[in-house]
C-alpha cells in the first residue's frame, strides 16, 4: 500500500483537468474560483458505507460515480449549473490502493460527464468509509427553491421513480441479471442538471427525489405551507417494473412513491405553464399546512407505511 503523499499525488493525477472555473486547483491549501457575477449555490452530501452503499452491490467505480451524482442532484434541484466540486474521503487503514483509484476514476468520470471538476478535497483514515462531496454551482436566474408552490399549481415529475429502489432490491435478492436495467439505475443514477436549468424560469418550486417521492414532496409542502394531492394513476409505471416489483413482493406504486435514489426532479408550476415535456403531471397543490395525500382513480385516500428513507425514525 502506498503512503499518504504518493496516494495524493496519484489522486491528483487522475482528477486534474483544465477548467476556466478555477485559477488555482488541486495541489495548494485551497482552490481559487474564477470570479463570477452569477449567484453561487453550494451544497454538500455525504455517502457512508453501510448506510448509503454496500461494497457487495457495486464496484468502487460505481460507488464513486453515484456519490458524485447524488451531490450534483441538489444543484439540479436548485436550477444551477455545476462549476466545481471538493471531495473528502475517509478510508479504513486497510483500504487498498487499487480500490481507491477505482473510486477516484468513478468520481472523475462523473465530474467530466457533468463538467464539474474536482478542485480539492481531503484524505483521512477512519473506522468507516465515507465520501463527502461539496458542489458549487451557479445560476444567472433566480434559484429554484422549495417554498414557491401555490394552491392551483400542478405537480410534475421528470422521468420515473422506484427504478433505483427496485434495482437495489434485485441486488439484495440475488436477482441482478433479471433486473439489470434497474440495477443500473441504482448504480449509475443521473442528475437532472439540464432539466433543472430549464425549470429555473418555469417552475414555482422544485426538489430532487433522493429519499422517496412522498417524503421529498412533503418538504416542498411544508416549505410552501400548502398541501399536495397526488393521483396514483398518473404515476408513470411500466409493465417490466410492475412485474418485477410484484415478483419481489413489493406493491409497485408503494415502491415508486417511497423508494429513493432515483434523483429525478419533482416540481410545481402554475397549470398553464408550458413545461416543454420536462415532466409528467402527477397531481396538484391545494390549500393546507404541509401534507401530502395520495388519491386512487376513485378519489379514495391511499396510505403508505413509510413516506421514504430516514436516517432516524421516531421510536
Ligand atoms: Mg436534495
Coordinates of C-alpha atoms and ligand atoms in Angstrom, one line a residue:
X1 CA 0.0 0.0 0.0
X2 CA 1.3 3.5 -0.9
X3 CA 1.9 6.2 1.7
X4 CA -0.4 9.1 2.0
X5 CA 1.6 11.5 -0.1
X6 CA 2.0 9.2 -3.0
X7 CA -1.7 8.4 -2.9
X8 CA -2.5 12.1 -3.0
X9 CA -0.1 12.5 -6.0
X10 CA -1.9 9.7 -7.8
X11 CA -5.3 11.0 -7.0
X12 CA -4.3 14.5 -8.3
X13 CA -3.0 12.9 -11.5
X14 CA -6.4 11.1 -12.0
X15 CA -8.5 14.2 -11.3
X16 CA -6.6 17.0 -12.8
X17 CA -8.4 18.7 -15.7
X18 CA -8.2 22.2 -17.3
X19 CA -11.1 24.3 -16.2
X20 CA -11.9 28.0 -16.7
X21 CA -13.8 27.9 -13.4
X22 CA -10.7 28.0 -11.3
X23 CA -7.5 30.0 -11.1
X24 CA -5.8 27.6 -8.7
X25 CA -6.8 23.9 -8.5
X26 CA -5.8 20.7 -6.5
X27 CA -2.3 21.0 -5.0
X28 CA -2.4 24.1 -2.9
X29 CA -4.1 24.7 0.5
X30 CA -7.2 25.9 -1.2
X31 CA -8.7 26.3 -4.7
X32 CA -9.3 29.8 -6.1
X33 CA -12.5 30.2 -8.1
X34 CA -12.7 32.5 -11.1
X35 CA -14.8 35.5 -10.1
X36 CA -18.4 35.4 -11.4
X37 CA -21.2 37.8 -11.1
X38 CA -23.8 35.0 -11.0
X39 CA -25.4 33.6 -7.8
X40 CA -23.2 30.9 -6.3
X41 CA -25.1 27.8 -5.0
X42 CA -23.3 25.5 -2.5
X43 CA -24.4 22.0 -1.3
X44 CA -22.7 19.0 0.4
X45 CA -23.7 15.4 0.5
X46 CA -22.1 12.5 2.5
X47 CA -22.3 8.8 1.5
X48 CA -21.4 6.4 4.2
X49 CA -20.7 2.7 3.8
X50 CA -23.4 0.5 5.3
X51 CA -25.9 3.4 5.1
X52 CA -25.8 4.7 1.5
X53 CA -23.9 1.9 -0.2
X54 CA -22.6 -1.5 0.4
X55 CA -19.4 -2.8 -1.4
X56 CA -21.1 -6.1 -2.2
X57 CA -23.6 -4.4 -4.6
X58 CA -21.4 -2.1 -6.6
X59 CA -17.9 -1.6 -7.8
X60 CA -15.8 1.2 -6.3
X61 CA -16.1 2.8 -9.6
X62 CA -19.9 2.9 -9.4
X63 CA -19.8 4.0 -5.8
X64 CA -17.6 7.0 -6.7
X65 CA -19.8 7.9 -9.7
X66 CA -23.1 7.7 -7.7
X67 CA -21.7 9.7 -4.8
X68 CA -20.8 12.5 -7.1
X69 CA -24.2 12.4 -8.9
X70 CA -26.1 12.4 -5.6
X71 CA -24.3 15.7 -4.7
X72 CA -24.9 17.3 -8.1
X73 CA -28.6 16.4 -7.9
X74 CA -29.1 19.0 -5.3
X75 CA -27.7 21.6 -7.7
X76 CA -30.1 20.3 -10.4
X77 CA -33.0 20.9 -7.9
X78 CA -31.8 24.5 -7.4
X79 CA -31.7 25.1 -11.2
X80 CA -27.9 25.6 -11.0
X81 CA -25.1 24.9 -13.4
X82 CA -22.3 22.9 -11.7
X83 CA -18.9 24.7 -11.5
X84 CA -16.5 22.8 -9.3
X85 CA -16.5 20.2 -6.5
X86 CA -14.5 19.2 -3.4
X87 CA -14.3 15.6 -2.3
X88 CA -13.4 14.4 1.2
X89 CA -12.7 10.7 1.7
X90 CA -12.5 8.8 4.9
X91 CA -10.9 5.4 4.3
X92 CA -10.2 2.4 6.6
X93 CA -6.5 1.9 7.2
X94 CA -6.5 -1.4 5.2
X95 CA -8.3 0.2 2.1
X96 CA -6.3 -1.0 -1.0
X97 CA -4.7 1.4 -3.5
X98 CA -6.4 -0.2 -6.4
X99 CA -9.9 0.2 -4.8
X100 CA -9.1 3.8 -4.0
X101 CA -8.1 4.5 -7.6
X102 CA -11.2 2.8 -9.0
X103 CA -13.3 5.0 -6.7
X104 CA -11.4 8.1 -7.9
X105 CA -11.9 7.1 -11.5
X106 CA -15.7 6.8 -10.9
X107 CA -15.7 10.3 -9.4
X108 CA -13.6 11.6 -12.2
X109 CA -16.0 10.1 -14.8
X110 CA -19.0 11.8 -13.2
X111 CA -17.0 15.1 -12.8
X112 CA -16.2 15.0 -16.5
X113 CA -19.7 14.0 -17.6
X114 CA -21.3 16.9 -15.7
X115 CA -18.4 19.3 -16.3
X116 CA -17.8 19.8 -12.6
X117 CA -14.1 19.3 -12.0
X118 CA -12.8 18.2 -8.5
X119 CA -10.6 21.1 -7.5
X120 CA -9.7 20.0 -4.0
X121 CA -10.5 17.7 -1.1
X122 CA -9.2 15.8 1.8
X123 CA -8.0 12.3 2.5
X124 CA -8.2 10.8 6.0
X125 CA -8.1 7.4 7.7
X126 CA -11.1 6.4 9.8
X127 CA -13.1 3.5 11.1
X128 CA -15.9 3.8 8.4
X129 CA -15.6 4.5 4.8
X130 CA -17.3 7.7 3.6
X131 CA -17.3 10.1 0.7
X132 CA -18.3 13.7 1.3
X133 CA -18.8 15.8 -1.9
X134 CA -19.2 19.5 -1.8
X135 CA -20.5 21.0 -5.0
X136 CA -20.6 24.7 -6.1
X137 CA -22.8 25.7 -8.9
X138 CA -24.1 29.0 -10.3
X139 CA -27.3 30.5 -11.6
X140 CA -27.9 33.6 -13.5
X141 CA -31.7 33.4 -12.8
X142 CA -33.4 33.3 -9.5
X143 CA -32.5 29.9 -7.8
X144 CA -35.3 27.3 -7.7
X145 CA -36.4 26.7 -4.1
X146 CA -38.8 24.5 -2.2
X147 CA -41.0 27.3 -0.9
X148 CA -42.8 28.7 -4.0
X149 CA -45.6 26.1 -4.6
X150 CA -49.0 27.8 -4.6
X151 CA -52.6 26.4 -4.5
X152 CA -53.7 25.6 -8.1
X153 CA -50.1 24.7 -9.2
X154 CA -49.7 21.4 -10.9
X155 CA -47.1 18.9 -9.7
X156 CA -44.8 17.3 -12.2
X157 CA -42.1 14.6 -12.1
X158 CA -39.2 14.2 -14.5
X159 CA -38.6 10.5 -15.6
X160 CA -39.8 7.6 -13.5
X161 CA -39.4 6.7 -9.8
X162 CA -39.0 3.4 -8.0
X163 CA -36.5 2.1 -10.5
X164 CA -33.4 2.6 -8.4
X165 CA -35.1 1.1 -5.3
X166 CA -36.2 -1.9 -7.4
X167 CA -32.6 -2.3 -8.6
X168 CA -31.3 -2.3 -5.0
X169 CA -33.9 -4.9 -4.1
X170 CA -32.9 -7.0 -7.1
X171 CA -29.3 -6.9 -5.7
X172 CA -30.5 -7.8 -2.2
X173 CA -32.4 -10.8 -3.5
X174 CA -29.8 -12.2 -5.9
X175 CA -31.8 -11.1 -9.0
X176 CA -29.2 -8.9 -10.6
X177 CA -29.4 -10.4 -14.1
X178 CA -33.2 -10.4 -14.1
X179 CA -33.3 -6.7 -13.1
X180 CA -30.1 -5.4 -14.7
X181 CA -31.7 -2.2 -16.1
X182 CA -33.0 -1.3 -12.6
X183 CA -29.7 -2.2 -11.0
X184 CA -28.1 0.2 -13.5
X185 CA -30.4 2.9 -12.3
X186 CA -29.2 2.4 -8.8
X187 CA -25.5 2.1 -9.6
X188 CA -25.4 4.9 -12.2
X189 CA -28.1 7.4 -11.5
X190 CA -28.3 10.7 -13.5
X191 CA -28.5 14.2 -12.2
X192 CA -31.2 16.2 -14.0
X193 CA -29.0 19.2 -14.5
X194 CA -30.2 20.2 -18.0
X195 CA -33.9 19.9 -16.8
X196 CA -33.1 22.0 -13.7
X197 CA -31.6 24.8 -15.8
X198 CA -34.7 24.9 -17.9
X199 CA -37.0 24.8 -14.9
X200 CA -35.4 27.7 -13.3
X201 CA -37.6 30.0 -15.4
X202 CA -40.7 27.8 -15.4
X203 CA -41.2 26.1 -12.0
X204 CA -42.6 27.7 -8.8
X205 CA -40.8 25.1 -6.6
X206 CA -38.6 22.1 -7.0
X207 CA -36.8 19.3 -5.1
X208 CA -34.8 16.3 -6.2
X209 CA -36.0 12.8 -5.1
X210 CA -33.3 11.3 -3.0
X211 CA -35.3 9.8 -0.1
X212 CA -38.7 9.0 -1.7
X213 CA -41.3 11.0 -3.7
X214 CA -43.8 11.3 -0.8
X215 CA -41.2 12.4 1.7
X216 CA -39.4 14.8 -0.6
X217 CA -42.8 16.3 -1.7
X218 CA -43.7 16.8 1.9
X219 CA -40.6 19.0 2.3
X220 CA -41.9 21.2 -0.6
X221 CA -45.4 21.3 1.0
X222 CA -44.0 22.3 4.4
X223 CA -41.7 24.9 3.0
X224 CA -44.5 26.4 0.9
X225 CA -47.2 25.9 3.5
X226 CA -49.6 24.1 1.2
X227 CA -50.9 20.5 0.7
X228 CA -50.3 18.2 -2.3
X229 CA -52.7 15.8 -3.9
X230 CA -51.1 13.0 -5.9
X231 CA -53.2 11.0 -8.4
X232 CA -51.9 7.4 -8.1
X233 CA -52.9 6.5 -11.7
X234 CA -50.8 9.4 -13.0
X235 CA -47.6 8.0 -11.6
X236 CA -45.7 6.6 -14.7
X237 CA -45.0 2.9 -14.1
X238 CA -44.1 0.4 -16.9
X239 CA -45.0 -3.3 -17.1
X240 CA -41.5 -4.6 -16.7
X241 CA -41.1 -2.6 -13.5
X242 CA -44.5 -3.7 -12.1
X243 CA -44.0 -7.3 -12.9
X244 CA -40.5 -7.5 -11.2
X245 CA -41.6 -5.4 -8.2
X246 CA -44.5 -7.8 -7.6
X247 CA -42.2 -10.8 -8.1
X248 CA -40.0 -9.5 -5.3
X249 CA -43.0 -9.0 -3.0
X250 CA -43.5 -5.2 -3.5
X251 CA -46.5 -3.2 -4.3
X252 CA -45.2 -1.3 -7.4
X253 CA -46.9 2.0 -6.6
X254 CA -45.7 2.0 -3.0
X255 CA -42.1 1.3 -4.1
X256 CA -42.3 4.1 -6.7
X257 CA -43.7 6.6 -4.1
X258 CA -41.4 5.7 -1.2
X259 CA -38.2 4.3 -2.8
X260 CA -35.3 6.8 -3.0
X261 CA -32.2 7.4 -5.0
X262 CA -33.7 8.0 -8.4
X263 CA -32.6 11.6 -8.3
X264 CA -35.5 12.7 -10.5
X265 CA -36.9 16.2 -10.0
X266 CA -40.3 16.9 -8.6
X267 CA -41.5 20.4 -9.4
X268 CA -44.6 22.6 -9.3
X269 CA -45.8 25.2 -11.8
X270 CA -48.9 27.2 -12.5
X271 CA -51.3 24.9 -14.5
X272 CA -51.0 26.9 -17.8
X273 CA -47.1 26.9 -17.8
X274 CA -45.7 25.3 -20.9
X275 CA -43.3 22.9 -19.3
X276 CA -42.0 21.7 -22.7
X277 CA -42.1 18.0 -22.0
X278 CA -39.9 18.2 -18.9
X279 CA -42.2 16.1 -16.8
X280 CA -45.4 14.1 -16.2
X281 CA -48.2 15.8 -14.4
X282 CA -48.9 13.7 -11.3
X283 CA -51.1 15.9 -9.1
X284 CA -51.9 19.4 -7.8
X285 CA -51.2 21.8 -5.0
X286 CA -54.1 22.7 -2.7
X287 CA -54.5 24.9 0.4
X288 CA -53.1 23.3 3.5
X289 CA -50.4 23.1 6.1
X290 CA -47.8 20.8 4.6
X291 CA -49.5 17.4 4.0
X292 CA -49.3 15.0 1.0
X293 CA -52.3 12.9 0.1
X294 CA -52.4 10.1 -2.5
X295 CA -55.7 9.5 -4.2
X296 CA -56.7 6.5 -6.3
X297 CA -58.8 6.7 -9.5
X298 CA -62.0 6.9 -7.4
X299 CA -60.5 9.7 -5.2
X300 CA -60.1 7.4 -2.2
X301 CA -57.1 8.2 0.0
X302 CA -54.3 5.6 -0.1
X303 CA -52.0 5.3 2.9
X304 CA -48.4 4.0 2.9
X305 CA -46.4 2.6 5.8
X306 CA -43.4 4.9 5.2
X307 CA -43.1 8.0 3.1
X308 CA -39.4 7.3 2.4
X309 CA -35.9 6.9 3.7
X310 CA -35.0 8.4 7.1
X311 CA -31.7 8.1 9.0
X312 CA -33.5 8.4 12.3
X313 CA -37.0 7.1 12.9
X314 CA -39.2 8.2 15.9
X315 CA -39.1 5.4 18.5
Ligands
LIG1 MG1 -32.0 17.2 -2.3

